JSON list of C-alpha atoms in Angstrom, two decimals:
[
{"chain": "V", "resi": 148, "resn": "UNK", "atom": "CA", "xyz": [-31.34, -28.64, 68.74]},
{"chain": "V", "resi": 149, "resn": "UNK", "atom": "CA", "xyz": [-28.65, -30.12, 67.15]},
{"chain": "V", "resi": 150, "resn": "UNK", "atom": "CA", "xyz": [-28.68, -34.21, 66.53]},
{"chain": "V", "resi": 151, "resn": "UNK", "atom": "CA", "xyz": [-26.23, -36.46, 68.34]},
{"chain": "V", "resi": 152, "resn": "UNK", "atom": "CA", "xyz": [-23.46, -37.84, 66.36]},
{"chain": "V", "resi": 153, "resn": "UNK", "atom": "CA", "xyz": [-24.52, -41.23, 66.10]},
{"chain": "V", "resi": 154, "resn": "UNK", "atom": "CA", "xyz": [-27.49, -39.30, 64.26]},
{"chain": "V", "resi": 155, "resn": "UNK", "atom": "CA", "xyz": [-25.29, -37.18, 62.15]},
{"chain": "V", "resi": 156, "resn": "UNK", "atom": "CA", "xyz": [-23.28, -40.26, 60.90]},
{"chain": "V", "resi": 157, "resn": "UNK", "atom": "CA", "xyz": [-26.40, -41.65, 59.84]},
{"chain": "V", "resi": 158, "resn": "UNK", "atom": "CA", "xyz": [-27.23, -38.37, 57.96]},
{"chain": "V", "resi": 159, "resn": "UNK", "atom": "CA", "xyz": [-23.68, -38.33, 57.01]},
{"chain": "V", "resi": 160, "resn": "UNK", "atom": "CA", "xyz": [-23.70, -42.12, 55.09]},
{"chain": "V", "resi": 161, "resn": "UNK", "atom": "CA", "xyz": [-26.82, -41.03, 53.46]},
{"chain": "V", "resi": 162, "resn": "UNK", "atom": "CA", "xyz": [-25.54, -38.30, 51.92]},
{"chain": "V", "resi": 163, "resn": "UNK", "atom": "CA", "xyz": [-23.00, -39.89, 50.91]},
{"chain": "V", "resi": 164, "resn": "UNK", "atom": "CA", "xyz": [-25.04, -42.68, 48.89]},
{"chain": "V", "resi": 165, "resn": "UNK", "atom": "CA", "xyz": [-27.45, -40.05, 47.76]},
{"chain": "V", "resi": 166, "resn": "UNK", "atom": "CA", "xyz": [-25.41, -36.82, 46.67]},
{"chain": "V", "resi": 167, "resn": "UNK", "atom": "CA", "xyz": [-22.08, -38.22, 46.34]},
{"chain": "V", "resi": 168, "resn": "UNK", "atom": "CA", "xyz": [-23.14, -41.48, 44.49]},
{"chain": "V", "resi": 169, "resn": "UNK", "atom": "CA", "xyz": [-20.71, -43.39, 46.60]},
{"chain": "V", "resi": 170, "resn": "UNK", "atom": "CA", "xyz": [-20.53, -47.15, 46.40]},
{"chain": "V", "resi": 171, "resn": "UNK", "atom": "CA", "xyz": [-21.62, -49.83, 49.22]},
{"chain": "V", "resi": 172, "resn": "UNK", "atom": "CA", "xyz": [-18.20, -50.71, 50.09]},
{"chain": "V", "resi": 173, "resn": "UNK", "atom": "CA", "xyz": [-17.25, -47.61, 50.48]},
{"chain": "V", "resi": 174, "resn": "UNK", "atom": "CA", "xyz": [-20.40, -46.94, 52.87]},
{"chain": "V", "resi": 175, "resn": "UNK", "atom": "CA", "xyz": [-19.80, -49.60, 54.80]},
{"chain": "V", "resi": 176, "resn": "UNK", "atom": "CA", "xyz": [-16.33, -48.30, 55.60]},
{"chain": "V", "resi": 177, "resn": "UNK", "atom": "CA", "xyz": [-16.98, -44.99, 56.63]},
{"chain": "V", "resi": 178, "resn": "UNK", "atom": "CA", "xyz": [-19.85, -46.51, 58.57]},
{"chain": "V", "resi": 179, "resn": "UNK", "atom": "CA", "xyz": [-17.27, -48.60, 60.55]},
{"chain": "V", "resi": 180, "resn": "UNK", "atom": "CA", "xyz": [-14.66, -46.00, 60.88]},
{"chain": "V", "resi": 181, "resn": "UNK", "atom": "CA", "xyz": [-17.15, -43.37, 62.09]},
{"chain": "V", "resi": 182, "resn": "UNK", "atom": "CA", "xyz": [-18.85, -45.88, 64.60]},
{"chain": "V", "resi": 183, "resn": "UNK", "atom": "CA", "xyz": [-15.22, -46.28, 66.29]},
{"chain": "V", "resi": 184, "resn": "UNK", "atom": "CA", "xyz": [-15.11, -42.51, 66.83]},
{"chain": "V", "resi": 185, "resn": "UNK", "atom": "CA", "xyz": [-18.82, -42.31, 68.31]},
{"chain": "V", "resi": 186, "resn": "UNK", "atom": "CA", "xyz": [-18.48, -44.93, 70.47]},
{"chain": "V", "resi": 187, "resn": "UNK", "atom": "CA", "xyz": [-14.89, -43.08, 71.54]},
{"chain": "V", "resi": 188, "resn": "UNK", "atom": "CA", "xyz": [-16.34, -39.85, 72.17]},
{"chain": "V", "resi": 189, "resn": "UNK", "atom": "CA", "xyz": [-19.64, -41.05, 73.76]},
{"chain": "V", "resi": 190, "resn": "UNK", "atom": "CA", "xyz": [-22.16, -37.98, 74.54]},
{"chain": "V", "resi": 191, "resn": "UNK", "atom": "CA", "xyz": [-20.56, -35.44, 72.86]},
{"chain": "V", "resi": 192, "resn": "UNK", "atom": "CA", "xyz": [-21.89, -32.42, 70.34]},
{"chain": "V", "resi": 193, "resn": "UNK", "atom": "CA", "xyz": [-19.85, -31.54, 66.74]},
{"chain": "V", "resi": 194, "resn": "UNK", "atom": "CA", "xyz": [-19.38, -28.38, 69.27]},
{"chain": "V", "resi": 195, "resn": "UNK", "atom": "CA", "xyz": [-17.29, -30.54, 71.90]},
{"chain": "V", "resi": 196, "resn": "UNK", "atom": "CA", "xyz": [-15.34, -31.92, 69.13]},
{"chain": "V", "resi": 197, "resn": "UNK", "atom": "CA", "xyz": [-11.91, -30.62, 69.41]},
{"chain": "V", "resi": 198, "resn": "UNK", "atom": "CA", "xyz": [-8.01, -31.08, 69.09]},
{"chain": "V", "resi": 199, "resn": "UNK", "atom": "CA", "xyz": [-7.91, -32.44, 72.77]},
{"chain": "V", "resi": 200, "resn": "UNK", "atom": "CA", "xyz": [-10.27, -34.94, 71.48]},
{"chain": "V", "resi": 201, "resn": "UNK", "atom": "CA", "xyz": [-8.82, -35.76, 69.04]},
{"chain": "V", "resi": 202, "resn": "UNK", "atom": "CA", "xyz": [-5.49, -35.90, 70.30]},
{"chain": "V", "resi": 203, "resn": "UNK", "atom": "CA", "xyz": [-7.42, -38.85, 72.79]},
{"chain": "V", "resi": 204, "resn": "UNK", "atom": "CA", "xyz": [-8.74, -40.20, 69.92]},
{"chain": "V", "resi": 205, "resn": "UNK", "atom": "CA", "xyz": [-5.08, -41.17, 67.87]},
{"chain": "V", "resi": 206, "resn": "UNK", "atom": "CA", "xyz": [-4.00, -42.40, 71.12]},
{"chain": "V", "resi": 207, "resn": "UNK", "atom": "CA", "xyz": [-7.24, -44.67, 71.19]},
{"chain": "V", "resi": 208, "resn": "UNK", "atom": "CA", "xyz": [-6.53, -45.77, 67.90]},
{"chain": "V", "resi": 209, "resn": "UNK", "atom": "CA", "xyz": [-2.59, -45.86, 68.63]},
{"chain": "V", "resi": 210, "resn": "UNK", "atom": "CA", "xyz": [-3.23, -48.40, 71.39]},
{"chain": "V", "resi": 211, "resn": "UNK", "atom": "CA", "xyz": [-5.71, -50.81, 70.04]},
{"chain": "V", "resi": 212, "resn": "UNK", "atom": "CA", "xyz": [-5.60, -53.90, 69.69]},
{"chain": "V", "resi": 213, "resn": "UNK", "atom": "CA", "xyz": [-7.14, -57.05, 67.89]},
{"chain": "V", "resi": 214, "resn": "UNK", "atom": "CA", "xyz": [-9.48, -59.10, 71.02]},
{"chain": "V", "resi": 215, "resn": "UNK", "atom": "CA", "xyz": [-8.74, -62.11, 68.44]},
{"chain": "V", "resi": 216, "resn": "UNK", "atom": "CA", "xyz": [-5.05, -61.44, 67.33]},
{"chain": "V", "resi": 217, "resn": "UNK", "atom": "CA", "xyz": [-3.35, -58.76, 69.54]},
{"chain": "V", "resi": 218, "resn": "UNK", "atom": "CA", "xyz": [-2.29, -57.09, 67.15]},
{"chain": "V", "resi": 219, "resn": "UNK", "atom": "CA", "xyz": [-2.36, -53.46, 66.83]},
{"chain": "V", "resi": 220, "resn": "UNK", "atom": "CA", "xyz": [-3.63, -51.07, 64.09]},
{"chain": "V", "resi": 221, "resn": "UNK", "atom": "CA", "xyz": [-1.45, -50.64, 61.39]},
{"chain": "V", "resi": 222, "resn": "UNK", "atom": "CA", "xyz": [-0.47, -47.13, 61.20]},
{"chain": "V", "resi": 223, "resn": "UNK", "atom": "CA", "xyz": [-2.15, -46.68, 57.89]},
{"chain": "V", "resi": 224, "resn": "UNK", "atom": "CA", "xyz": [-5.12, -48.42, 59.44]},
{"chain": "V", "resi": 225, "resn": "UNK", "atom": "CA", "xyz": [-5.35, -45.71, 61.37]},
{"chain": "V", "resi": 226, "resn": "UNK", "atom": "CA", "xyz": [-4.84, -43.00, 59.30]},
{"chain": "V", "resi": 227, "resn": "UNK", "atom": "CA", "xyz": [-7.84, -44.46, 57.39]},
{"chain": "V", "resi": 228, "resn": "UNK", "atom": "CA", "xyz": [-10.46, -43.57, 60.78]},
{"chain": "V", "resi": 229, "resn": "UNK", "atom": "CA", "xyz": [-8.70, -39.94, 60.62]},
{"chain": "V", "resi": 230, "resn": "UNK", "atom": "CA", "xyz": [-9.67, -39.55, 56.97]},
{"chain": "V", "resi": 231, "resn": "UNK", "atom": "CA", "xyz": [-13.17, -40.59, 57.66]},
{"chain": "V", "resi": 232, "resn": "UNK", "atom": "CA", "xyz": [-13.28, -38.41, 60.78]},
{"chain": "V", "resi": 233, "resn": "UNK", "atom": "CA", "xyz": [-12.28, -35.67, 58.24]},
{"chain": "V", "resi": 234, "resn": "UNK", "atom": "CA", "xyz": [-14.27, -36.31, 55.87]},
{"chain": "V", "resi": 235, "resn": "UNK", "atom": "CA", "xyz": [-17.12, -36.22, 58.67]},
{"chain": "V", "resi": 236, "resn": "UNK", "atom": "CA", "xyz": [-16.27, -32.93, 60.18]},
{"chain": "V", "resi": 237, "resn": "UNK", "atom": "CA", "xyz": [-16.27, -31.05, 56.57]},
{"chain": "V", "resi": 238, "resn": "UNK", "atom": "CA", "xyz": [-20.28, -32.69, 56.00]},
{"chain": "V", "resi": 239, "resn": "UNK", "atom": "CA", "xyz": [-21.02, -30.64, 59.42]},
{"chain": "V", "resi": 240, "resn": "UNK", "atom": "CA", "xyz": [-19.37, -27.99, 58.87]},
{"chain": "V", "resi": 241, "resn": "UNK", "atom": "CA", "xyz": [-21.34, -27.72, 54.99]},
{"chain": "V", "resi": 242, "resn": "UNK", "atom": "CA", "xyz": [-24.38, -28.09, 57.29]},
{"chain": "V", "resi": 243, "resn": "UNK", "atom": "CA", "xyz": [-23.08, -24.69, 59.22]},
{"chain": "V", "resi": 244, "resn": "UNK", "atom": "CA", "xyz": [-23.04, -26.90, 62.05]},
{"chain": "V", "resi": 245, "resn": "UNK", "atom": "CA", "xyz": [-20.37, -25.95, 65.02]},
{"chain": "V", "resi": 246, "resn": "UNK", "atom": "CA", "xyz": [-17.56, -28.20, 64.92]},
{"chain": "V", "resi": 247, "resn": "UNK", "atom": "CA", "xyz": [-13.71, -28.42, 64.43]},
{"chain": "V", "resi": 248, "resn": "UNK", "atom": "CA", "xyz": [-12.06, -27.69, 60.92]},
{"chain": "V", "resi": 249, "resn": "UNK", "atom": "CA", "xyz": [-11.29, -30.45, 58.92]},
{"chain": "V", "resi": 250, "resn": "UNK", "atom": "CA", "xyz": [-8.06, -29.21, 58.01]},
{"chain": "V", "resi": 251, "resn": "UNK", "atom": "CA", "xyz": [-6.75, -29.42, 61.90]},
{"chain": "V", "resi": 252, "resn": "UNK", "atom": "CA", "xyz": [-7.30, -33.47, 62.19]},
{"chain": "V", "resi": 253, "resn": "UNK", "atom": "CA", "xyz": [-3.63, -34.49, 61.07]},
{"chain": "V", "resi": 254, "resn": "UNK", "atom": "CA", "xyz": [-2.21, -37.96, 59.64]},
{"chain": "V", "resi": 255, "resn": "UNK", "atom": "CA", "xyz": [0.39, -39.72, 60.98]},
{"chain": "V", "resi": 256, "resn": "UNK", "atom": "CA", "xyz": [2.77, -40.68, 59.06]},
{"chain": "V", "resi": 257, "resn": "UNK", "atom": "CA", "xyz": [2.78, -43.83, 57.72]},
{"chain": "V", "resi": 258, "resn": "UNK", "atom": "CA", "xyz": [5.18, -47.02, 57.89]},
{"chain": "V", "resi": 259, "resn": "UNK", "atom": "CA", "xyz": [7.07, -47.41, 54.54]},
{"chain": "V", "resi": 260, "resn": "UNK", "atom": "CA", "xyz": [5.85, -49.81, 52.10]},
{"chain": "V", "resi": 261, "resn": "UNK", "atom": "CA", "xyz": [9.05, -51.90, 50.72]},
{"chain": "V", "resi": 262, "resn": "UNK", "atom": "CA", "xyz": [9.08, -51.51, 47.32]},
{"chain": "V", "resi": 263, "resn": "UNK", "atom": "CA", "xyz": [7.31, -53.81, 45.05]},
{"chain": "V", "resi": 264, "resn": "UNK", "atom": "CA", "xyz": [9.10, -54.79, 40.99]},
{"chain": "V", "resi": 265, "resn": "UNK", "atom": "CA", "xyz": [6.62, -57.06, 38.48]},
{"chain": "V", "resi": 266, "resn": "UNK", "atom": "CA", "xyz": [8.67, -58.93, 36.47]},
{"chain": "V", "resi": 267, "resn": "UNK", "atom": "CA", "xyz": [8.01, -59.00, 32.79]},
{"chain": "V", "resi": 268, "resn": "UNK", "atom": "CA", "xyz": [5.50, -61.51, 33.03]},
{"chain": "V", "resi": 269, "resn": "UNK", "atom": "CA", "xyz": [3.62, -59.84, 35.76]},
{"chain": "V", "resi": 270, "resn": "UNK", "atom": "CA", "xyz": [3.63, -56.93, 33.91]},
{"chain": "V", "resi": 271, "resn": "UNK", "atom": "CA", "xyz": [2.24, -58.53, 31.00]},
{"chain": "V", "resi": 272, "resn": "UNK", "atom": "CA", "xyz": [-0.45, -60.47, 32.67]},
{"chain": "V", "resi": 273, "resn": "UNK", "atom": "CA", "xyz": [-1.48, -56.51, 34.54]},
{"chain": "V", "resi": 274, "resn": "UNK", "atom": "CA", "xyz": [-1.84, -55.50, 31.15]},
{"chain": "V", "resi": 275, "resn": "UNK", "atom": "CA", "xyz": [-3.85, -58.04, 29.23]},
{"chain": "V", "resi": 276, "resn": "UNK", "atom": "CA", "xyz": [-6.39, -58.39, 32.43]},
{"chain": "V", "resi": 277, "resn": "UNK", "atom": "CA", "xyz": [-8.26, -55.85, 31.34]},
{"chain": "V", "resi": 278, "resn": "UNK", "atom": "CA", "xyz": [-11.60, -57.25, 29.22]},
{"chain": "V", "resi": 279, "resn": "UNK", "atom": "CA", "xyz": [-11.27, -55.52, 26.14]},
{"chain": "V", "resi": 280, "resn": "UNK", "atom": "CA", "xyz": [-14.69, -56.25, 24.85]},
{"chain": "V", "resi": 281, "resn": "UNK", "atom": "CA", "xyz": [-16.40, -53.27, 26.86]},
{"chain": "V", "resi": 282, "resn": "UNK", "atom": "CA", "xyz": [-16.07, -49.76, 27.39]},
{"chain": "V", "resi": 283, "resn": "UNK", "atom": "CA", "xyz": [-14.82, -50.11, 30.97]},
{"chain": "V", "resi": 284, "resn": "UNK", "atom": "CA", "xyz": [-12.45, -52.83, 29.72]},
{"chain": "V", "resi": 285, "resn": "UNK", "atom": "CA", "xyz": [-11.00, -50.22, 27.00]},
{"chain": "V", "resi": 286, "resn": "UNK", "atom": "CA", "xyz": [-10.55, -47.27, 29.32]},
{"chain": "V", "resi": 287, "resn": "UNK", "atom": "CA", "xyz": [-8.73, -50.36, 31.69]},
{"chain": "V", "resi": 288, "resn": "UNK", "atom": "CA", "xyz": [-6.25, -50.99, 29.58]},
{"chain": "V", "resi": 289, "resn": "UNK", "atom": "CA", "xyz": [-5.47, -47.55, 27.80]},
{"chain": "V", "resi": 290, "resn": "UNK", "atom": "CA", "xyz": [-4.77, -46.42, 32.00]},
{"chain": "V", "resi": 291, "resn": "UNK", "atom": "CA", "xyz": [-2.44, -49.55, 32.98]},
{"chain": "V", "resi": 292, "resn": "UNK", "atom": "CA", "xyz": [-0.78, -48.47, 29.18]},
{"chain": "V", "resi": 293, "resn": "UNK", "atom": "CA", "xyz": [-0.42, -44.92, 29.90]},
{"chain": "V", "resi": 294, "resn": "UNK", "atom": "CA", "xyz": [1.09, -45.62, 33.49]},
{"chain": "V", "resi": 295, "resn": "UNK", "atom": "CA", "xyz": [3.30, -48.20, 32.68]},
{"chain": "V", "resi": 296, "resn": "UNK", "atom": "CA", "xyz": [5.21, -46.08, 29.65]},
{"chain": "V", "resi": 297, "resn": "UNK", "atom": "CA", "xyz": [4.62, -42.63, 30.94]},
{"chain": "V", "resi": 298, "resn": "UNK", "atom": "CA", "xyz": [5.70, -43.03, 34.74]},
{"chain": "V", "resi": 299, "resn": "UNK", "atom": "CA", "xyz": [2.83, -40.55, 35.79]},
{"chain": "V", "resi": 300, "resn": "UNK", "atom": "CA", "xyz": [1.74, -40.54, 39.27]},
{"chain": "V", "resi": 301, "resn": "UNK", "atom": "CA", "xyz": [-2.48, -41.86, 39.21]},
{"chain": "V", "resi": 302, "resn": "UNK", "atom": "CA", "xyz": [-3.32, -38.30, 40.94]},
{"chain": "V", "resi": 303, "resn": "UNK", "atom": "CA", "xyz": [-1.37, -36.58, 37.44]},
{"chain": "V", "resi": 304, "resn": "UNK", "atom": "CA", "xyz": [-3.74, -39.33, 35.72]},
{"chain": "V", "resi": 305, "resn": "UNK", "atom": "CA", "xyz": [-6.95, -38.33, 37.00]},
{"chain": "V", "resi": 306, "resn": "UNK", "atom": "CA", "xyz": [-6.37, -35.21, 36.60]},
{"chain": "V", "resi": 307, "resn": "UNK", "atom": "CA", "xyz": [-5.81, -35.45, 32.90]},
{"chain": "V", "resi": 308, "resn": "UNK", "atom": "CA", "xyz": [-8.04, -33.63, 30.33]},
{"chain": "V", "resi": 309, "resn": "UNK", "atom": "CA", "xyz": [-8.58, -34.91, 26.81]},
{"chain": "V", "resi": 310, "resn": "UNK", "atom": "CA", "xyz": [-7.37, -31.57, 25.00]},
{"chain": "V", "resi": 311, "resn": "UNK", "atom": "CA", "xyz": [-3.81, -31.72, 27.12]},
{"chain": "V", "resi": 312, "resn": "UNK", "atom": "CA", "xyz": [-2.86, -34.79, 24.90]},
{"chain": "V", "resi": 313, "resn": "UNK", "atom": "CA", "xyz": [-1.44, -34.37, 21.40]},
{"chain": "V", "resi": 314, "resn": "UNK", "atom": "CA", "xyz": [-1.59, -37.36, 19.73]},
{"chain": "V", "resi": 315, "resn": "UNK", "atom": "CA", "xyz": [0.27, -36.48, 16.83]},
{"chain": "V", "resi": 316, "resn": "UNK", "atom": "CA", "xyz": [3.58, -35.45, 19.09]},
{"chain": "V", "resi": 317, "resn": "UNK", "atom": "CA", "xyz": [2.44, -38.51, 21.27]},
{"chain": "V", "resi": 318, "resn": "UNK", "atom": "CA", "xyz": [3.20, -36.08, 24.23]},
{"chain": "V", "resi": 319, "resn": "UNK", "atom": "CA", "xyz": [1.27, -34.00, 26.75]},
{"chain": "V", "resi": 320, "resn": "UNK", "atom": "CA", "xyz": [2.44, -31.29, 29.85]},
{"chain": "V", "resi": 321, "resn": "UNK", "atom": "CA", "xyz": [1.73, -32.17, 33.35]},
{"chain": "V", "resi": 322, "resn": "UNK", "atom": "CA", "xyz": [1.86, -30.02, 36.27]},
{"chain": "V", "resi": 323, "resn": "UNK", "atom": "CA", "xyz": [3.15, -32.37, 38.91]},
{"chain": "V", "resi": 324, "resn": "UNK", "atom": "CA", "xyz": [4.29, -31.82, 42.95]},
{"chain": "V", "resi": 325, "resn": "UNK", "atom": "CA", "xyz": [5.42, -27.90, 43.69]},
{"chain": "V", "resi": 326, "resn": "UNK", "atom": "CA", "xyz": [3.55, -26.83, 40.63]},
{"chain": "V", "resi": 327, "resn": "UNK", "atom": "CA", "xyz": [6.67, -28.09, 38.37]},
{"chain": "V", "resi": 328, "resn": "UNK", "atom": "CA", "xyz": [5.30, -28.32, 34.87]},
{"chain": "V", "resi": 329, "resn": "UNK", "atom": "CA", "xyz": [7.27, -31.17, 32.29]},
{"chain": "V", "resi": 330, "resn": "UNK", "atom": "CA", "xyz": [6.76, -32.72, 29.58]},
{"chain": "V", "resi": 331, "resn": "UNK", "atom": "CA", "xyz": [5.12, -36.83, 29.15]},
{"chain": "V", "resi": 332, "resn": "UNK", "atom": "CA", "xyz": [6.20, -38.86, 26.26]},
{"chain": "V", "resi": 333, "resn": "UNK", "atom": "CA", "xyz": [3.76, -41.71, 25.35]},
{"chain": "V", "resi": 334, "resn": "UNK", "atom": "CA", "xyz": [4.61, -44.73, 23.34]},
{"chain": "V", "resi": 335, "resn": "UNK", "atom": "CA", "xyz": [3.25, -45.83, 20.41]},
{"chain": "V", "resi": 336, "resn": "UNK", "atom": "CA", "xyz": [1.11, -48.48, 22.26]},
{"chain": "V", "resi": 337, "resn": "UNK", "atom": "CA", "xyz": [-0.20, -45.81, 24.06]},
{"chain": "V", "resi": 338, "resn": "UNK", "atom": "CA", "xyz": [-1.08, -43.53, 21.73]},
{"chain": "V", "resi": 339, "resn": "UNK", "atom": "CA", "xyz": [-3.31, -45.84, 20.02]},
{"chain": "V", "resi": 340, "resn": "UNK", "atom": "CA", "xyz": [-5.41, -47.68, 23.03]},
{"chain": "V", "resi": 341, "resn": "UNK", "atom": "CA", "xyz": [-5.95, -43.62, 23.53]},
{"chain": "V", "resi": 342, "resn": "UNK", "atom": "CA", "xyz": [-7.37, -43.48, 20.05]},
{"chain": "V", "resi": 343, "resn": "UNK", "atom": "CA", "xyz": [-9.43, -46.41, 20.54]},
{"chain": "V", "resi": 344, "resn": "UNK", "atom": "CA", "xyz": [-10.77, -45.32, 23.92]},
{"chain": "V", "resi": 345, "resn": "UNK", "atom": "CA", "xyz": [-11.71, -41.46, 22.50]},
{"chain": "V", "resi": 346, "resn": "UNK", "atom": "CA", "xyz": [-13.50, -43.12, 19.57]},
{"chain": "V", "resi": 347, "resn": "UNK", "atom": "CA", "xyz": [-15.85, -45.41, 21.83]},
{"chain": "V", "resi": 348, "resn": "UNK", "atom": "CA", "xyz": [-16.35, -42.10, 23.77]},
{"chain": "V", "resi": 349, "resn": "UNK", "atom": "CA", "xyz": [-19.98, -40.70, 23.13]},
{"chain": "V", "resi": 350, "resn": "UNK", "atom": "CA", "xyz": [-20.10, -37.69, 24.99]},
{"chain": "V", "resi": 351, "resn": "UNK", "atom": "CA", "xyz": [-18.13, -34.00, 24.73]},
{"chain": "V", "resi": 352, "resn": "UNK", "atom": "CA", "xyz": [-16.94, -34.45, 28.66]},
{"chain": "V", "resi": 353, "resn": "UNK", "atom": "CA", "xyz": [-13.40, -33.00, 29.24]},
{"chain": "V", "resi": 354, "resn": "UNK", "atom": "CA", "xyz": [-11.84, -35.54, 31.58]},
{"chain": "V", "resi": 355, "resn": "UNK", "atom": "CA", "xyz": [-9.99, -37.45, 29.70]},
{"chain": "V", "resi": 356, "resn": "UNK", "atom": "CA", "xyz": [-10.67, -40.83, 31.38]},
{"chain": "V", "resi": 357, "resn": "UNK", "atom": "CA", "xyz": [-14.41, -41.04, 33.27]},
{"chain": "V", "resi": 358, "resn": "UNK", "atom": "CA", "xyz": [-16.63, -43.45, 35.05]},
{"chain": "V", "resi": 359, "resn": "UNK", "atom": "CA", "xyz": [-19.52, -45.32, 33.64]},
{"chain": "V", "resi": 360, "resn": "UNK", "atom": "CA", "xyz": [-21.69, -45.99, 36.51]},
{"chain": "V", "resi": 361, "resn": "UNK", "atom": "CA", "xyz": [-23.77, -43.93, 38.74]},
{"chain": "V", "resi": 362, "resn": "UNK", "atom": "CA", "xyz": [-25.54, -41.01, 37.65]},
{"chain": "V", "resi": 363, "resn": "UNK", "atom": "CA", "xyz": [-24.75, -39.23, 34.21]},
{"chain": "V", "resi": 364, "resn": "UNK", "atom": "CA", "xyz": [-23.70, -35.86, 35.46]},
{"chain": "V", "resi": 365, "resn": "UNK", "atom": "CA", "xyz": [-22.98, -33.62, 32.15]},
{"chain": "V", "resi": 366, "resn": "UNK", "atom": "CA", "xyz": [-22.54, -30.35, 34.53]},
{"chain": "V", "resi": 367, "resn": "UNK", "atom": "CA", "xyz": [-18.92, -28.28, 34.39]},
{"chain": "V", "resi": 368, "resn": "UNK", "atom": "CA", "xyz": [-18.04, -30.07, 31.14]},
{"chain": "V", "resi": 369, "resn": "UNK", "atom": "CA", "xyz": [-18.29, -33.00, 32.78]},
{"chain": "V", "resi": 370, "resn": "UNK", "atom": "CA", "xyz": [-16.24, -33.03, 36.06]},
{"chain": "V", "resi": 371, "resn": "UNK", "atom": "CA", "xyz": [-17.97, -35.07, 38.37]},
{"chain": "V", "resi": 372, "resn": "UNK", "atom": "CA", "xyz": [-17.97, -37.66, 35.60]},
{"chain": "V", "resi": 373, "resn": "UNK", "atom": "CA", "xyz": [-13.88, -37.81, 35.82]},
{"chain": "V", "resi": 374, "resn": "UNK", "atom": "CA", "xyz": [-12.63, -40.89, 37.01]},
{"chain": "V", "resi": 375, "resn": "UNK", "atom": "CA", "xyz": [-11.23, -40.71, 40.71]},
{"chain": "V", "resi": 376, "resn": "UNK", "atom": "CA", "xyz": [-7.78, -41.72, 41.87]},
{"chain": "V", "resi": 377, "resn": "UNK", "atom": "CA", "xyz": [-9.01, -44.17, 44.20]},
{"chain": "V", "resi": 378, "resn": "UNK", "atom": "CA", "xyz": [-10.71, -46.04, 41.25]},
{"chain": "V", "resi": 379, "resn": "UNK", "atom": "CA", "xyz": [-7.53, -46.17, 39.12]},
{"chain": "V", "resi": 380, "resn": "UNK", "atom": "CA", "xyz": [-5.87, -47.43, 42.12]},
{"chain": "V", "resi": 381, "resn": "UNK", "atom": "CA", "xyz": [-8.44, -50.00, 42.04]},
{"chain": "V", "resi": 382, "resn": "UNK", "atom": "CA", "xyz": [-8.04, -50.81, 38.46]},
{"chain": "V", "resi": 383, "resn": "UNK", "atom": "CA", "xyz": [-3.97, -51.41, 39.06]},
{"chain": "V", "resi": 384, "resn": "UNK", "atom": "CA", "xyz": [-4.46, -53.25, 42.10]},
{"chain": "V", "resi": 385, "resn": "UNK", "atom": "CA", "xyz": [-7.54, -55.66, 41.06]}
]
């Protein structure tokens, strides 16, 4: 017999502590994004789940408000229950269990952001916030460097692998959106918080940049131990 959702989120959460090495925060907020959707859909199997359902469910979330504020959901608010929802519906479906794909629960698209410009002296205070005295610190501030001369996207970032950079060019090929491969220049500022970072480096893992906590996971050179573009995003925005 296949568990209820409510069950399945639980399940769900776990897994996601225990396999995926995910942090609290980040539990918690699946946690409360999932909860929205069970206590939407009510008695419902992963079978029932569907785009009908779904389509109910945006509207839900569409037409929400604050009970304190009024206000409504922002519309990347909301996009942020649809990811979870996603991110739900591919656990069950790992699990062989009945349910609607993944790839059919769309976004909507989002407000735009106005456009944000540091000044010199925000720039420079980004920079230096980084603690220098660790290995975390390091890797901090060879990122911010690299973004801030190179222009890459954080997804072309991530992505990186420490034999695409040549040091000795100071340059390194990305391929970015459409599969359009160019060329990155890196200043000389760069290229040497990159040489510091590689030389406090210990291990033979191919990412160039990688986390330090959770698990050690030295399997497929390496790649769960690459740094993720949420935690750069983090590391800009802290």
């Amino acid at each position: 017999m296949t568990k209820s959702i409510p069950s399945l989120i639980t399940d769900f959460l776990e897994y996601l502590e225990l396999e995926r090495n995910s942090s609290q925060r980040t539990i918690r907020n699946y946690d409360h994004y999932l909860k929205r959707f069970a206590d939407f859909a009510g008695e419902i199997t992963p079978k029932d789940i569907n785009l009908e359902v779904i389509r109910k469910y945006r509207l839900h979330l569409a037409r929400y408000t604050d009970p304190k504020t009024k206000a409504p959901l922002k519309r990347k608010t909301q996009n942020f229950f649809m990811i979870a929802l996603r991110a739900f519906l591919r656990y069950l479906t790992r699990l062989d269990i009945q349910t609607l794909s993944a790839e059919k629960v769309e976004l909507g698209e989002q407000d735009p952001s106005p456009l944000k410009v540091l000044d010199e002296e925000s720039l420079q205070r980004l920079l230096d916030a980084p603690d220098t005295s660790s290995k975390e610190g390091i890797r901090d501030k060879t990122i911010l460097e690299m973004l801030f001369s190179t222009g890459l996207r954080v997804s072309e970032l991530a992505s990186l692998n420490r034999e695409q950079v040549n040091l000795d060019r100071k340059e390194f090929g990305v391929v970015g959106k459409g599969g359009k491969e160019r060329v990155v220049f890196l200043s000389d500022t760069a290229c040497q918080w990159i040489e510091r970072y590689l030389m406090i480096r210990k291990d033979s893992f191919k990412p160039l940049f990688i986390r330090y906590q959770g698990r050690v996971a030295p399997e497929d050179n390496g790649e769960y131990m690459r740094l993720s573009t949420r935690s750069i995003e983090r590391i800009v925005c802290n």
